[in-house]
């Protein structure tokens, strides 16, 4: 599939510079949000508070949006990123979700519209993010690149 190859290309280019030892996953996900669907703030990989270990092996999230390229802010569905919250990865004392979820307009939140053709890459273990309610049907194809050793990189 062309989209997956595209995302793999971006991941490989990043790996070439950052030496994350990324591995191609076996699966990808096509997600369709409809009728005001949203996704609350989360990390794609996080520390399990009970064990202090990362919950999975996801290291890099890569998303391709398969929507109208002229998606507008009125259509909702932005990917809201909170780069100034956290990071959880590697932290001995992860914040509790109730402590770390900022107010919507909290310092430094960045909204990315899911415009068709747009590709977003981010650190699965660090970036707190959410999907705002989408008024129109919203497609996203996601690939989570993993590392052999979750503690690596
Ligand atoms: O579709 C998006 O923009 C992000 C979705 C997401 O955060 C997830 O599936 O973990
Ligand atoms: Fe996510």
PDB file of C-alpha atoms in Angstrom, residues 64-149:
ATOM      1  CA  UNK A  64      -1.472   9.880   7.212  1.00  0.00           C
ATOM      2  CA  UNK A  65      -4.769  11.752   6.881  1.00  0.00           C
ATOM      3  CA  UNK A  66      -6.975  10.521   4.063  1.00  0.00           C
ATOM      4  CA  UNK A  67      -9.411  13.458   3.956  1.00  0.00           C
ATOM      5  CA  UNK A  68     -10.216  16.447   1.814  1.00  0.00           C
ATOM      6  CA  UNK A  69      -7.007  18.500   1.499  1.00  0.00           C
ATOM      7  CA  UNK A  70      -9.061  21.612   2.235  1.00  0.00           C
ATOM      8  CA  UNK A  71     -10.271  20.463   5.639  1.00  0.00           C
ATOM      9  CA  UNK A  72     -11.278  23.537   7.673  1.00  0.00           C
ATOM     10  CA  UNK A  73     -11.091  24.310  11.369  1.00  0.00           C
ATOM     11  CA  UNK A  74     -14.918  24.410  11.470  1.00  0.00           C
ATOM     12  CA  UNK A  75     -14.982  20.704  10.622  1.00  0.00           C
ATOM     13  CA  UNK A  76     -13.299  19.948  13.935  1.00  0.00           C
ATOM     14  CA  UNK A  77     -11.222  16.806  14.357  1.00  0.00           C
ATOM     15  CA  UNK A  78      -7.903  18.545  14.903  1.00  0.00           C
ATOM     16  CA  UNK A  79      -5.058  16.563  16.395  1.00  0.00           C
ATOM     17  CA  UNK A  80      -4.328  18.616  19.521  1.00  0.00           C
ATOM     18  CA  UNK A  81      -0.762  18.145  20.736  1.00  0.00           C
ATOM     19  CA  UNK A  82       0.519  19.107  24.169  1.00  0.00           C
ATOM     20  CA  UNK A  83       4.282  19.218  23.674  1.00  0.00           C
ATOM     21  CA  UNK A  84       4.821  21.025  26.988  1.00  0.00           C
ATOM     22  CA  UNK A  85       3.170  18.352  29.110  1.00  0.00           C
ATOM     23  CA  UNK A  86       5.190  15.433  30.393  1.00  0.00           C
ATOM     24  CA  UNK A  87       7.283  13.722  29.221  1.00  0.00           C
ATOM     25  CA  UNK A  88       6.418  10.392  30.742  1.00  0.00           C
ATOM     26  CA  UNK A  89       9.022   8.351  28.907  1.00  0.00           C
ATOM     27  CA  UNK A  90      11.860   7.423  31.201  1.00  0.00           C
ATOM     28  CA  UNK A  91      10.413   9.413  34.059  1.00  0.00           C
ATOM     29  CA  UNK A  92      10.685   7.639  37.397  1.00  0.00           C
ATOM     30  CA  UNK A  93       7.540   9.314  38.610  1.00  0.00           C
ATOM     31  CA  UNK A  94       4.999   9.641  35.845  1.00  0.00           C
ATOM     32  CA  UNK A  95       2.334  12.240  36.341  1.00  0.00           C
ATOM     33  CA  UNK A  96      -1.116  10.965  37.098  1.00  0.00           C
ATOM     34  CA  UNK A  97      -3.531  11.560  34.224  1.00  0.00           C
ATOM     35  CA  UNK A  98      -5.539  13.945  36.400  1.00  0.00           C
ATOM     36  CA  UNK A  99      -2.402  16.042  36.940  1.00  0.00           C
ATOM     37  CA  UNK A 100      -1.153  16.135  33.420  1.00  0.00           C
ATOM     38  CA  UNK A 101      -4.228  16.927  31.352  1.00  0.00           C
ATOM     39  CA  UNK A 102      -4.031  20.636  30.686  1.00  0.00           C
ATOM     40  CA  UNK A 103      -6.852  23.075  30.128  1.00  0.00           C
ATOM     41  CA  UNK A 104      -7.810  23.198  26.429  1.00  0.00           C
ATOM     42  CA  UNK A 105      -5.998  26.444  25.799  1.00  0.00           C
ATOM     43  CA  UNK A 106      -3.055  25.490  28.006  1.00  0.00           C
ATOM     44  CA  UNK A 107       0.369  26.819  27.182  1.00  0.00           C
ATOM     45  CA  UNK A 108       1.736  25.592  23.940  1.00  0.00           C
ATOM     46  CA  UNK A 109      -1.060  23.307  22.728  1.00  0.00           C
ATOM     47  CA  UNK A 110      -0.734  22.871  18.970  1.00  0.00           C
ATOM     48  CA  UNK A 111      -3.688  21.951  16.767  1.00  0.00           C
ATOM     49  CA  UNK A 112      -3.031  20.112  13.506  1.00  0.00           C
ATOM     50  CA  UNK A 113      -5.899  19.814  11.061  1.00  0.00           C
ATOM     51  CA  UNK A 114      -6.317  16.359   9.488  1.00  0.00           C
ATOM     52  CA  UNK A 115      -5.974  17.759   5.984  1.00  0.00           C
ATOM     53  CA  UNK A 116      -5.810  15.135   3.269  1.00  0.00           C
ATOM     54  CA  UNK A 117      -2.254  14.143   2.366  1.00  0.00           C
ATOM     55  CA  UNK A 118      -0.789  15.469   5.592  1.00  0.00           C
ATOM     56  CA  UNK A 119       1.660  13.239   7.466  1.00  0.00           C
ATOM     57  CA  UNK A 120       2.383  13.611  11.180  1.00  0.00           C
ATOM     58  CA  UNK A 121       5.209  11.878  13.034  1.00  0.00           C
ATOM     59  CA  UNK A 122       5.801  11.998  16.770  1.00  0.00           C
ATOM     60  CA  UNK A 123       7.438  10.218  19.686  1.00  0.00           C
ATOM     61  CA  UNK A 124       4.876   7.669  20.900  1.00  0.00           C
ATOM     62  CA  UNK A 125       6.364   7.698  24.399  1.00  0.00           C
ATOM     63  CA  UNK A 126       6.389  11.415  24.959  1.00  0.00           C
ATOM     64  CA  UNK A 127       3.708  13.370  23.174  1.00  0.00           C
ATOM     65  CA  UNK A 128       0.407  13.826  24.966  1.00  0.00           C
ATOM     66  CA  UNK A 129      -2.228  14.317  22.273  1.00  0.00           C
ATOM     67  CA  UNK A 130      -5.956  14.101  21.628  1.00  0.00           C
ATOM     68  CA  UNK A 131      -8.411  14.272  18.761  1.00  0.00           C
ATOM     69  CA  UNK A 132     -11.021  17.021  19.031  1.00  0.00           C
ATOM     70  CA  UNK A 133     -14.620  16.158  18.092  1.00  0.00           C
ATOM     71  CA  UNK A 134     -14.936  15.790  14.328  1.00  0.00           C
ATOM     72  CA  UNK A 135     -18.087  17.109  12.692  1.00  0.00           C
ATOM     73  CA  UNK A 136     -17.356  15.416   9.399  1.00  0.00           C
ATOM     74  CA  UNK A 137     -16.130  11.930   8.638  1.00  0.00           C
ATOM     75  CA  UNK A 138     -12.418  11.868   9.351  1.00  0.00           C
ATOM     76  CA  UNK A 139      -9.977   9.205   8.172  1.00  0.00           C
ATOM     77  CA  UNK A 140      -6.539   8.547   9.627  1.00  0.00           C
ATOM     78  CA  UNK A 141      -4.111   5.772   8.763  1.00  0.00           C
ATOM     79  CA  UNK A 142      -1.657   5.136  11.572  1.00  0.00           C
ATOM     80  CA  UNK A 143       1.488   3.078  11.825  1.00  0.00           C
ATOM     81  CA  UNK A 144       3.268   2.586  15.137  1.00  0.00           C
ATOM     82  CA  UNK A 145       6.941   1.797  14.601  1.00  0.00           C
ATOM     83  CA  UNK A 146       8.374  -0.219  17.455  1.00  0.00           C
ATOM     84  CA  UNK A 147      11.773  -0.790  18.993  1.00  0.00           C
ATOM     85  CA  UNK A 148      13.232  -4.144  19.869  1.00  0.00           C
ATOM     86  CA  UNK A 149      13.984  -2.918  23.333  1.00  0.00           C
TER      87      UNK A 149
END
